[in-house]
Short mmCIF file of C-alpha atoms and ligand atoms in Angstrom, two decimals:
data_model
loop_
_atom_site.label_atom_id
_atom_site.label_comp_id
_atom_site.label_asym_id
_atom_site.label_seq_id
_atom_site.Cartn_x
_atom_site.Cartn_y
_atom_site.Cartn_z
CA MET Q 313 -84.11 -26.16 225.14
CA TYR Q 314 -80.96 -26.91 222.97
CA ASN Q 315 -80.54 -30.56 221.70
CA PRO Q 316 -78.43 -30.96 219.02
CA LYS Q 317 -80.16 -34.19 217.95
CA SER Q 318 -83.49 -32.63 218.02
CA LEU Q 319 -85.18 -32.32 214.40
CA ASN Q 320 -86.85 -28.88 215.62
CA ALA Q 321 -84.69 -25.94 214.14
CA GLU Q 322 -85.22 -24.01 217.63
CA GLU Q 323 -83.94 -26.81 219.36
CA PHE Q 324 -80.80 -27.49 217.49
CA ILE Q 325 -80.14 -23.75 216.80
CA SER Q 326 -81.23 -22.57 220.07
CA ASN Q 327 -81.24 -18.93 220.59
CA GLU Q 328 -80.19 -19.48 224.30
CA GLU Q 329 -77.51 -21.58 223.67
CA VAL Q 330 -75.99 -19.10 220.94
CA LEU Q 331 -76.48 -16.21 223.37
CA SER Q 332 -74.73 -18.05 226.35
CA THR Q 333 -72.03 -19.38 224.03
CA LEU Q 334 -71.40 -15.65 222.97
CA LYS Q 335 -71.44 -14.49 226.69
CA TYR Q 336 -68.72 -17.35 227.49
CA ALA Q 337 -66.65 -16.17 224.73
CA GLU Q 338 -66.76 -12.72 225.67
CA GLU Q 339 -65.87 -13.40 229.08
CA ASN Q 340 -62.82 -15.97 228.09
CA LYS Q 341 -61.55 -13.84 225.12
CA ASP Q 342 -58.13 -13.06 227.08
CA ASN Q 343 -58.30 -15.93 229.37
CA ARG Q 344 -54.80 -17.51 228.52
CA GLU Q 345 -54.93 -20.74 230.17
CA LEU Q 346 -58.47 -21.69 228.63
CA ILE Q 347 -57.34 -20.33 225.12
CA ASP Q 348 -54.15 -22.54 225.29
CA GLU Q 349 -56.21 -25.71 226.42
CA ILE Q 350 -58.47 -24.96 223.36
CA LEU Q 351 -55.77 -24.78 220.99
CA ASN Q 352 -53.84 -27.87 222.25
CA LYS Q 353 -56.87 -29.79 221.29
CA ALA Q 354 -57.33 -28.09 218.07
CA ARG Q 355 -53.78 -29.32 217.46
CA GLU Q 356 -54.84 -32.69 217.12
CA GLU Q 357 -56.68 -31.60 214.07
CA LYS Q 358 -59.95 -33.39 214.71
CA GLY Q 359 -61.89 -30.28 215.40
CA LEU Q 360 -63.64 -28.30 218.11
CA THR Q 361 -67.21 -27.83 219.68
CA HIS Q 362 -68.74 -24.45 218.71
CA ARG Q 363 -68.09 -23.05 222.49
CA GLU Q 364 -64.52 -23.50 221.88
CA ALA Q 365 -64.30 -22.13 218.34
CA ALA Q 366 -66.16 -18.92 219.70
CA VAL Q 367 -63.68 -18.29 222.08
CA LEU Q 368 -60.70 -18.29 219.73
CA LEU Q 369 -62.89 -16.15 217.28
CA ASP Q 370 -63.41 -13.57 220.30
CA CYS Q 371 -59.60 -13.97 221.28
CA THR Q 372 -58.11 -10.57 221.97
CA LEU Q 373 -54.60 -11.94 222.77
CA GLU Q 374 -52.27 -10.82 219.93
CA ASP Q 375 -49.48 -13.80 220.09
CA LYS Q 376 -52.51 -16.23 220.47
CA ASN Q 377 -54.18 -14.64 217.43
CA LYS Q 378 -51.03 -15.45 215.41
CA GLU Q 379 -50.89 -19.11 216.80
CA ILE Q 380 -54.70 -19.33 215.37
CA ILE Q 381 -53.63 -18.22 212.09
CA GLN Q 382 -50.55 -20.57 211.78
CA LEU Q 383 -52.77 -23.27 212.94
CA ALA Q 384 -55.47 -22.70 210.31
CA GLU Q 385 -52.88 -22.95 207.47
CA LYS Q 386 -51.18 -26.16 208.73
CA ILE Q 387 -54.79 -27.66 209.04
CA LYS Q 388 -55.28 -26.32 205.60
CA ARG Q 389 -52.29 -27.95 204.30
CA ASP Q 390 -52.65 -31.13 205.92
CA TYR Q 391 -55.86 -31.77 204.92
CA TYR Q 392 -56.18 -30.28 201.52
CA GLY Q 393 -52.81 -29.91 200.49
CA ASN Q 394 -52.05 -27.26 197.58
CA ARG Q 395 -55.08 -28.27 196.02
CA ILE Q 396 -57.84 -25.61 195.04
CA VAL Q 397 -60.92 -27.04 193.27
CA LEU Q 398 -62.65 -24.71 190.45
CA PHE Q 399 -66.27 -24.28 189.88
CA ALA Q 400 -68.93 -21.64 188.40
CA PRO Q 401 -72.34 -20.62 189.21
CA LEU Q 402 -74.71 -21.02 186.46
CA TYR Q 403 -77.96 -18.74 186.91
CA LEU Q 404 -81.00 -20.59 185.22
CA SER Q 405 -83.73 -18.16 186.46
CA ASN Q 406 -84.05 -14.82 188.37
CA TYR Q 407 -87.96 -15.33 188.64
CA CYS Q 408 -88.75 -14.75 192.39
CA VAL Q 409 -91.52 -14.72 194.63
CA ASN Q 410 -89.82 -13.89 198.03
CA GLY Q 411 -88.96 -10.45 199.59
CA CYS Q 412 -85.41 -10.81 200.73
CA VAL Q 413 -84.42 -7.23 201.26
CA TYR Q 414 -80.60 -7.89 200.37
CA CYS Q 415 -81.18 -9.67 197.11
CA PRO Q 416 -82.07 -7.63 193.81
CA TYR Q 417 -84.26 -10.97 192.81
CA HIS Q 418 -87.19 -9.88 195.44
CA ALA Q 419 -90.57 -9.86 193.98
CA LYS Q 420 -90.78 -5.94 194.42
CA ASN Q 421 -88.02 -5.41 192.12
CA LYS Q 422 -90.06 -4.22 189.25
CA HIS Q 423 -87.27 -3.21 186.96
CA ILE Q 424 -84.41 -5.76 186.93
CA PRO Q 425 -84.98 -7.78 183.86
CA ARG Q 426 -86.57 -11.25 184.84
CA ARG Q 427 -85.10 -14.14 182.43
CA LYS Q 428 -85.71 -17.77 182.64
CA LEU Q 429 -83.38 -19.69 180.50
CA THR Q 430 -84.75 -22.41 177.70
CA GLN Q 431 -82.98 -25.70 177.69
CA GLU Q 432 -81.65 -24.34 174.36
CA GLU Q 433 -80.02 -21.37 176.11
CA ILE Q 434 -79.07 -23.93 179.04
CA LYS Q 435 -77.07 -25.67 176.31
CA ASN Q 436 -75.60 -22.47 175.13
CA GLU Q 437 -74.32 -21.51 178.67
CA VAL Q 438 -72.92 -24.89 179.34
CA ILE Q 439 -71.07 -24.82 175.98
CA ALA Q 440 -69.43 -21.62 176.69
CA LEU Q 441 -68.58 -22.82 180.23
CA GLN Q 442 -67.38 -25.91 178.93
CA ASP Q 443 -65.00 -23.99 176.29
CA MET Q 444 -63.54 -22.10 179.44
CA GLY Q 445 -62.81 -25.51 180.95
CA HIS Q 446 -65.00 -25.92 183.55
CA LYS Q 447 -66.22 -29.36 184.73
CA ARG Q 448 -68.27 -28.32 188.03
CA LEU Q 449 -71.46 -25.88 188.09
CA ALA Q 450 -73.64 -24.95 190.85
CA ILE Q 451 -76.80 -23.82 189.37
CA GLU Q 452 -78.85 -21.12 191.04
CA ALA Q 453 -82.43 -19.80 190.76
CA GLY Q 454 -84.80 -17.81 192.43
CA GLU Q 455 -87.58 -19.26 194.19
CA ASP Q 456 -91.11 -19.28 191.95
CA PRO Q 457 -93.05 -22.13 191.88
CA VAL Q 458 -94.80 -21.35 188.50
CA ASN Q 459 -91.61 -20.27 186.66
CA ASN Q 460 -89.13 -22.33 188.12
CA PRO Q 461 -91.05 -25.82 189.67
CA ILE Q 462 -88.71 -28.79 190.45
CA GLU Q 463 -89.58 -30.32 187.12
CA TYR Q 464 -87.92 -27.40 185.41
CA ILE Q 465 -84.76 -27.62 187.87
CA LEU Q 466 -84.42 -31.40 187.16
CA GLU Q 467 -84.70 -30.89 183.13
CA SER Q 468 -82.20 -28.36 183.59
CA ILE Q 469 -79.98 -30.85 185.14
CA LYS Q 470 -80.45 -33.54 182.82
CA THR Q 471 -79.66 -31.11 179.89
CA ILE Q 472 -76.51 -29.93 181.77
CA TYR Q 473 -75.18 -33.52 182.19
CA SER Q 474 -76.02 -34.32 178.63
CA ILE Q 475 -73.98 -31.87 176.75
CA LYS Q 476 -70.67 -33.29 175.40
CA HIS Q 477 -68.88 -30.87 173.48
CA LYS Q 478 -65.68 -31.23 172.27
CA ASN Q 479 -63.63 -32.70 175.13
CA GLY Q 480 -65.84 -31.03 177.47
CA ALA Q 481 -68.28 -32.46 180.03
CA ILE Q 482 -69.79 -30.94 183.19
CA ARG Q 483 -69.32 -34.09 185.52
CA ARG Q 484 -70.97 -32.56 188.96
CA VAL Q 485 -73.90 -30.27 189.20
CA ASN Q 486 -74.14 -28.65 192.34
CA VAL Q 487 -77.75 -27.30 193.34
CA ASN Q 488 -78.18 -24.00 195.24
CA ILE Q 489 -82.17 -23.45 195.17
CA ALA Q 490 -84.60 -22.62 197.80
CA ALA Q 491 -85.70 -24.93 200.61
CA THR Q 492 -87.91 -27.74 199.14
CA THR Q 493 -89.76 -31.11 200.22
CA VAL Q 494 -88.36 -34.41 201.29
CA GLU Q 495 -89.75 -35.71 197.87
CA ASN Q 496 -88.22 -32.78 195.51
CA TYR Q 497 -84.83 -33.49 197.27
CA LYS Q 498 -85.21 -37.27 196.31
CA LYS Q 499 -85.85 -36.45 193.02
CA LEU Q 500 -82.95 -33.99 192.94
CA HIS Q 501 -80.59 -36.90 194.20
CA GLU Q 502 -81.88 -39.07 191.57
CA ALA Q 503 -81.04 -36.59 188.95
CA GLY Q 504 -77.29 -37.15 190.26
CA ILE Q 505 -76.70 -33.95 191.84
CA GLY Q 506 -73.25 -33.15 193.70
CA THR Q 507 -73.78 -30.94 196.87
CA TYR Q 508 -76.91 -29.42 197.74
CA ILE Q 509 -76.23 -25.78 198.80
CA LEU Q 510 -78.64 -23.38 200.70
CA PHE Q 511 -77.21 -20.55 202.61
CA GLN Q 512 -79.25 -20.01 205.94
CA GLU Q 513 -78.59 -16.14 205.23
CA THR Q 514 -78.82 -15.66 208.94
CA TYR Q 515 -79.28 -18.03 211.94
CA ASN Q 516 -80.99 -15.17 214.12
CA LYS Q 517 -84.90 -16.06 213.91
CA GLU Q 518 -86.28 -12.43 214.67
CA SER Q 519 -83.70 -10.90 212.08
CA TYR Q 520 -84.50 -13.56 209.55
CA GLU Q 521 -88.03 -13.05 209.87
CA LYS Q 522 -87.73 -9.10 209.21
CA LEU Q 523 -85.10 -9.64 206.40
CA HIS Q 524 -87.47 -12.24 204.75
CA PRO Q 525 -90.91 -10.30 205.04
CA THR Q 526 -92.86 -11.81 202.50
CA GLY Q 527 -92.85 -15.13 200.28
CA PRO Q 528 -92.07 -19.08 201.28
CA LYS Q 529 -88.74 -17.99 202.57
CA HIS Q 530 -90.28 -16.35 205.35
CA ASN Q 531 -90.57 -19.46 207.29
CA TYR Q 532 -87.56 -19.79 209.60
CA LYS Q 533 -88.40 -23.48 210.60
CA TYR Q 534 -88.91 -24.62 207.16
CA HIS Q 535 -85.43 -23.02 205.84
CA THR Q 536 -83.57 -24.08 208.87
CA GLU Q 537 -84.53 -27.72 208.72
CA ALA Q 538 -84.17 -27.77 204.80
CA MET Q 539 -80.75 -29.63 205.22
CA ASP Q 540 -82.57 -32.41 207.35
CA ARG Q 541 -85.08 -32.66 204.69
CA ALA Q 542 -82.33 -33.09 201.90
CA MET Q 543 -80.68 -35.70 204.02
CA GLN Q 544 -83.86 -37.74 204.36
CA GLY Q 545 -84.14 -37.54 200.67
CA GLY Q 546 -80.70 -39.04 200.36
CA ILE Q 547 -78.52 -36.06 199.49
CA ASP Q 548 -75.59 -36.82 201.84
CA ASP Q 549 -73.41 -33.76 200.57
CA VAL Q 550 -74.79 -30.67 201.90
CA GLY Q 551 -73.49 -27.10 201.66
CA LEU Q 552 -74.01 -24.41 204.46
CA GLY Q 553 -73.36 -20.73 204.71
CA VAL Q 554 -74.45 -17.49 206.07
CA LEU Q 555 -74.48 -14.06 204.51
CA TYR Q 556 -72.40 -12.18 206.51
CA GLY Q 557 -73.35 -8.60 206.87
CA LEU Q 558 -76.89 -9.28 207.88
CA GLU Q 559 -76.51 -9.95 211.56
CA SER Q 560 -73.81 -9.91 214.01
CA TYR Q 561 -70.86 -12.26 212.68
CA ARG Q 562 -70.47 -13.67 216.12
CA TYR Q 563 -73.90 -15.30 216.28
CA GLU Q 564 -74.00 -16.56 212.94
CA PHE Q 565 -70.40 -18.20 213.53
CA THR Q 566 -71.70 -19.92 216.48
CA ALA Q 567 -75.13 -21.07 215.22
CA LEU Q 568 -73.52 -22.49 211.65
CA LEU Q 569 -70.91 -24.52 213.82
CA MET Q 570 -74.25 -25.96 216.01
CA HIS Q 571 -75.85 -26.60 212.45
CA ALA Q 572 -72.92 -28.55 211.66
CA GLU Q 573 -72.98 -30.29 214.77
CA HIS Q 574 -76.44 -31.12 214.38
CA LEU Q 575 -75.99 -32.81 211.27
CA GLU Q 576 -73.28 -34.75 212.43
CA ALA Q 577 -75.01 -35.77 215.46
CA VAL Q 578 -78.27 -36.80 213.52
CA TYR Q 579 -76.95 -38.14 210.47
CA GLY Q 580 -73.28 -39.06 211.16
CA VAL Q 581 -72.03 -36.72 208.59
CA GLY Q 582 -71.47 -32.83 208.94
CA PRO Q 583 -71.78 -30.43 205.91
CA HIS Q 584 -69.72 -31.32 202.81
CA THR Q 585 -68.84 -27.61 202.37
CA ILE Q 586 -69.31 -24.26 204.01
CA SER Q 587 -69.25 -20.98 201.80
CA LEU Q 588 -68.38 -17.88 203.29
CA PRO Q 589 -70.56 -14.96 201.18
CA ARG Q 590 -70.46 -11.46 202.41
CA ILE Q 591 -73.49 -8.98 201.22
CA LYS Q 592 -72.73 -7.26 197.81
CA LYS Q 593 -73.70 -4.06 196.10
CA ALA Q 594 -76.40 -5.21 193.45
CA ASP Q 595 -79.36 -3.68 191.34
CA ASP Q 596 -81.05 -2.09 194.01
CA ILE Q 597 -79.30 -3.08 197.00
CA ASN Q 598 -76.68 -1.03 199.00
CA PRO Q 599 -74.70 -3.13 201.42
CA GLU Q 600 -74.00 -0.08 203.46
CA GLU Q 601 -77.68 -0.34 204.30
CA PHE Q 602 -77.02 -3.37 206.50
CA ASP Q 603 -75.46 -2.66 210.02
CA ASN Q 604 -73.36 -5.66 210.29
CA GLY Q 605 -70.78 -5.49 207.68
CA ILE Q 606 -67.57 -7.01 208.24
CA ASP Q 607 -64.02 -6.10 207.42
CA ASP Q 608 -61.20 -7.92 205.59
CA ASP Q 609 -59.44 -8.88 208.90
CA THR Q 610 -62.57 -9.91 210.69
CA PHE Q 611 -63.49 -12.03 207.70
CA ALA Q 612 -59.98 -13.31 207.58
CA LYS Q 613 -60.35 -14.70 211.21
CA ILE Q 614 -63.89 -16.34 210.66
CA ALA Q 615 -62.45 -18.34 208.03
CA ALA Q 616 -59.38 -19.35 209.83
CA CYS Q 617 -61.82 -20.41 212.80
CA ILE Q 618 -64.07 -22.42 210.76
CA ARG Q 619 -61.17 -24.23 209.59
CA ILE Q 620 -59.91 -25.27 212.77
CA ALA Q 621 -63.25 -25.71 213.95
CA VAL Q 622 -64.33 -28.50 211.13
CA PRO Q 623 -61.09 -29.24 209.37
CA TYR Q 624 -62.68 -31.88 206.91
CA THR Q 625 -65.43 -29.45 205.42
CA GLY Q 626 -64.62 -27.81 202.41
CA MET Q 627 -64.57 -24.06 202.20
CA ILE Q 628 -65.86 -21.78 199.29
CA ILE Q 629 -65.15 -18.26 198.19
CA SER Q 630 -67.00 -16.97 195.36
CA THR Q 631 -65.96 -14.23 192.95
CA ARG Q 632 -68.26 -11.54 195.12
CA GLU Q 633 -64.48 -11.07 196.83
CA THR Q 634 -61.69 -9.43 195.41
CA GLU Q 635 -58.31 -11.39 194.06
CA LYS Q 636 -56.72 -9.78 197.37
CA CYS Q 637 -59.34 -10.84 199.68
CA ARG Q 638 -59.44 -14.23 198.06
CA GLU Q 639 -55.64 -14.63 197.85
CA ARG Q 640 -55.65 -14.08 201.90
CA LEU Q 641 -58.47 -16.32 202.58
CA LEU Q 642 -56.86 -19.27 200.48
CA HIS Q 643 -53.99 -19.58 202.67
CA LEU Q 644 -56.31 -19.78 205.85
CA GLY Q 645 -58.69 -22.66 204.80
CA ILE Q 646 -60.73 -22.16 201.34
CA SER Q 647 -60.64 -25.47 199.31
CA GLN Q 648 -62.95 -24.19 196.56
CA ILE Q 649 -63.18 -21.10 194.42
CA SER Q 650 -65.12 -19.99 191.52
CA GLY Q 651 -63.68 -18.49 188.55
CA GLY Q 652 -64.73 -16.49 185.17
CA SER Q 653 -68.19 -16.39 187.01
CA LYS Q 654 -71.38 -14.40 185.93
CA THR Q 655 -74.14 -13.80 187.95
CA SER Q 656 -76.61 -13.16 185.37
CA VAL Q 657 -79.13 -15.28 183.62
CA GLY Q 658 -77.57 -16.04 180.18
CA GLY Q 659 -74.23 -14.28 180.93
CA TYR Q 660 -71.83 -16.84 179.80
CA PHE Q 661 -72.96 -17.25 176.17
CA GLN Q 662 -74.00 -13.64 175.52
CA PRO Q 663 -73.15 -11.05 178.43
CA MET Q 664 -75.81 -8.39 178.77
CA PRO Q 665 -75.41 -4.61 178.31
CA GLU Q 666 -75.61 -3.11 181.68
CA LYS Q 667 -78.95 -1.68 181.73
CA GLU Q 668 -80.36 -5.29 180.67
CA ASP Q 669 -78.27 -6.88 182.98
CA SER Q 670 -80.31 -9.38 185.30
CA ALA Q 671 -77.31 -10.29 187.86
CA GLN Q 672 -77.81 -11.11 191.35
CA PHE Q 673 -74.89 -9.08 192.44
CA ASP Q 674 -71.49 -7.53 191.45
CA VAL Q 675 -68.56 -9.58 191.27
CA SER Q 676 -65.36 -8.22 192.53
CA ASP Q 677 -62.93 -10.78 190.75
CA ARG Q 678 -63.55 -10.44 186.98
CA ARG Q 679 -60.82 -12.28 185.76
CA SER Q 680 -61.39 -15.11 183.29
CA LEU Q 681 -61.07 -18.53 184.23
CA ASP Q 682 -57.70 -18.77 182.50
CA GLU Q 683 -56.07 -16.05 184.67
CA VAL Q 684 -57.58 -17.31 187.74
CA ILE Q 685 -55.74 -20.81 187.04
CA ARG Q 686 -52.48 -19.16 186.12
CA TRP Q 687 -52.71 -16.79 189.37
CA LEU Q 688 -53.36 -20.01 191.51
CA MET Q 689 -50.46 -21.63 189.95
CA GLU Q 690 -48.16 -18.81 190.76
CA LEU Q 691 -49.17 -18.59 194.24
CA GLY Q 692 -48.18 -22.15 194.63
CA TYR Q 693 -51.32 -23.76 194.38
CA LEU Q 694 -52.60 -26.68 192.10
CA PRO Q 695 -55.62 -26.01 190.23
CA SER Q 696 -58.07 -29.00 190.42
CA PHE Q 697 -61.09 -29.88 188.20
CA CYS Q 698 -61.76 -33.13 189.98
CA THR Q 699 -64.98 -34.71 190.55
CA ALA Q 700 -63.86 -38.22 191.45
CA CYS Q 701 -65.58 -38.29 195.05
CA TYR Q 702 -68.82 -37.79 193.24
CA GLY Q 703 -67.97 -40.01 190.14
CA SER Q 704 -66.83 -42.72 192.32
CA GLY Q 705 -69.52 -42.70 195.07
CA ARG Q 706 -67.27 -41.30 197.53
CA THR Q 707 -69.82 -38.76 198.98
CA GLY Q 708 -71.35 -38.38 202.41
CA ASP Q 709 -69.85 -40.39 205.38
CA ARG Q 710 -67.81 -42.54 202.86
CA PHE Q 711 -66.08 -39.22 201.86
CA MET Q 712 -65.84 -37.71 205.49
CA ASP Q 713 -64.24 -41.00 206.46
CA ILE Q 714 -61.49 -40.57 204.15
CA CYS Q 715 -60.88 -36.92 204.86
CA LYS Q 716 -61.00 -37.42 208.48
CA HIS Q 717 -58.31 -39.91 208.19
CA GLN Q 718 -56.28 -37.37 205.97
CA GLN Q 719 -56.46 -39.96 203.23
CA ILE Q 720 -57.75 -37.37 200.77
CA HIS Q 721 -54.06 -36.99 199.36
CA ASN Q 722 -54.32 -40.26 197.95
CA PHE Q 723 -57.50 -39.79 195.76
CA CYS Q 724 -57.34 -36.00 195.30
CA HIS Q 725 -54.00 -35.34 194.61
CA PRO Q 726 -53.38 -37.74 191.55
CA ASN Q 727 -56.88 -36.56 190.23
CA ALA Q 728 -55.97 -32.94 190.60
CA ILE Q 729 -52.89 -33.58 188.39
CA MET Q 730 -54.58 -35.23 185.87
CA THR Q 731 -57.57 -32.64 185.73
CA LEU Q 732 -55.18 -29.88 185.54
CA LYS Q 733 -53.32 -31.74 182.59
CA GLU Q 734 -56.78 -32.14 180.93
CA TYR Q 735 -57.42 -28.13 181.15
CA LEU Q 736 -53.73 -27.19 179.93
CA GLU Q 737 -54.14 -29.77 176.77
CA ASP Q 738 -57.84 -28.45 176.02
CA TYR Q 739 -58.41 -24.91 177.11
CA ALA Q 740 -55.36 -23.09 178.54
CA SER Q 741 -53.21 -20.19 177.04
CA PRO Q 742 -49.61 -20.71 175.88
CA GLU Q 743 -48.35 -18.87 179.19
CA THR Q 744 -50.68 -20.71 181.66
CA ARG Q 745 -49.89 -24.16 179.79
CA ALA Q 746 -45.92 -23.25 180.21
CA ILE Q 747 -46.60 -22.83 183.87
CA GLY Q 748 -48.84 -25.33 184.43
CA GLU Q 749 -46.33 -27.99 182.63
CA LYS Q 750 -43.55 -27.44 185.01
CA LEU Q 751 -46.18 -27.70 188.06
CA ILE Q 752 -47.46 -30.74 186.90
CA ALA Q 753 -43.77 -32.37 186.42
CA LYS Q 754 -42.98 -31.13 190.27
CA GLU Q 755 -46.19 -32.70 191.67
CA VAL Q 756 -45.88 -35.88 190.02
CA GLU Q 757 -42.78 -36.04 191.86
CA THR Q 758 -44.06 -35.55 195.38
CA LEU Q 759 -46.35 -38.74 194.87
CA GLN Q 760 -45.06 -40.95 197.60
CA ASN Q 761 -46.91 -44.41 196.56
CA PRO Q 762 -44.73 -45.66 193.33
CA ASP Q 763 -48.06 -47.43 192.39
CA ILE Q 764 -50.16 -44.24 192.16
CA LYS Q 765 -46.94 -42.39 190.98
CA SER Q 766 -46.74 -44.87 187.48
CA THR Q 767 -50.41 -44.72 186.93
CA VAL Q 768 -50.52 -41.08 186.99
CA GLU Q 769 -47.32 -40.93 184.63
CA LYS Q 770 -49.07 -43.47 182.05
CA ASP Q 771 -52.52 -41.35 182.37
CA LEU Q 772 -50.67 -38.19 181.58
CA VAL Q 773 -49.26 -39.53 178.54
CA LYS Q 774 -52.58 -40.98 177.49
CA ILE Q 775 -54.37 -37.10 178.11
CA SER Q 776 -51.39 -35.78 175.70
CA GLY Q 777 -52.55 -38.40 173.17
CA GLY Q 778 -56.07 -37.14 173.45
CA GLU Q 779 -57.62 -39.76 175.76
CA ARG Q 780 -60.38 -38.28 178.00
CA ASN Q 781 -62.40 -41.24 178.95
CA PHE Q 782 -61.30 -40.80 182.93
CA LYS Q 783 -63.47 -41.00 185.70
CA PHE Q 784 -62.00 -38.14 187.91
N1 SAM M 569 -83.36 -18.70 195.91
C1 SAM M 569 -82.48 -19.69 196.52
C2 SAM M 569 -82.52 -19.55 197.76
O1 SAM M 569 -83.43 -18.64 198.59
O2 SAM M 569 -81.89 -20.01 198.60
C3 SAM M 569 -81.06 -19.72 195.69
C4 SAM M 569 -80.01 -18.91 196.22
S1 SAM M 569 -79.50 -17.20 195.58
C5 SAM M 569 -79.58 -17.61 194.01
C6 SAM M 569 -77.61 -17.63 196.37
C7 SAM M 569 -77.42 -16.79 197.70
O3 SAM M 569 -76.90 -15.39 196.96
C8 SAM M 569 -78.49 -16.34 198.62
O4 SAM M 569 -78.56 -17.37 199.35
C9 SAM M 569 -77.78 -15.41 199.28
O5 SAM M 569 -77.03 -15.54 200.35
C10 SAM M 569 -76.79 -14.66 198.17
N2 SAM M 569 -77.32 -13.27 197.72
C11 SAM M 569 -78.69 -12.86 197.55
N3 SAM M 569 -78.34 -11.18 197.57
C12 SAM M 569 -76.85 -11.07 197.65
C13 SAM M 569 -76.04 -9.99 197.49
N4 SAM M 569 -76.59 -8.48 197.39
N5 SAM M 569 -74.77 -9.93 198.00
C14 SAM M 569 -74.19 -11.11 197.78
N6 SAM M 569 -74.75 -12.29 198.26
C15 SAM M 569 -76.29 -12.30 197.92
#
């Protein structure tokens, strides 16, 4: 029985509701009148239900598909302007007791080098990341209660926040670790994490159980209800995602939006972010062996429809994707990207020779952070290292409130300008810096509020003079 307010995974992600939505979408994929009605509602920029969004995803009318893309681009601009937030993943440990068939960290993989960073090694990684200019990290670890217990994760977070190297500091640590208990989520919350990210991989229970044949992750209900426990533990910023390629993208898209609706219905706050990972080649993983791979056009359509359905939810694309694909998705709704990423344990301080590599998957975008920043600016984007929402307690429903009222510009735009300025002063190559200084001058001119503008101008002078005590 479908019930978005239920705390039971099989009721808030009811299989029957997903299937009946898919049938409805299929039946209406060329229903011009209905599609126009949905598009008109979407133009209010307050989102759509999973049913409405599923119809847009299936839409086969060429002119309407163009409108869908244009609307996604407009919503992206209205909510997020030209800002793109940067982050990097930090792999702490690839010990894992699970049997996920798409992930090379699965327990049966006996030849991949297993590594777990010591606190000293974490320090080296963080210094290397700070020297690139990063301020936001997403920590990643396999699930292994013996090698990676919660105490290890908490100690690592403490270490990361404690490192102040030159002008660097990590101001926000997001966490992507396996589903855990309310008690452990409380501890993560108390450790000052930013977003708790957990990919569902697939919402289809039957496929989920096959794709996770062994280990604690096999438990569909425990995994799917993780965000509820995270919220109960006090974490109000959660990040959703499915791994495209495992199951039918139509099923995943619909169920993902149902998950977002569930969080909104029960906790009054939807997901802070939605990530869009696609399965990639990895150590003993061949993506071609999975039947549900999606091409770039479908991927772009999914991104556009998510943007329209949940305008106030940030969207993330990682270096799993190529420069070309990332460029396309940036226009359609992506608000955060990773840059200069390494997906191996210890990969920043000392890159590994290939045969000793512990990487989780091959990255497609191998450019340095400096190259990514320059590229973004050349495309007209404003790269941001802003973490102010977190620093000033603007998280969860408070953040959503600002975002839903499209007030995000007043906070985020100045912070983006100033954090870019810090980056240019401290880390950029001369070429990137030259482009960046011009961009900053242009962006300051766009600030409408005279008080904000004059504060930004004064702070930019302070940053040039070496001051770094800002709370972005
Ligand atoms: N072990 C934690 C968990 O179970 O959620 C942490 C997640 S793992 C380090 C990060 C994510 O990488 C996974 O949730 C999965 O979606 C993704 N991933 C695993 N194998 C992948 C592959 N071959 N290609 C692309 N992404 C992959």
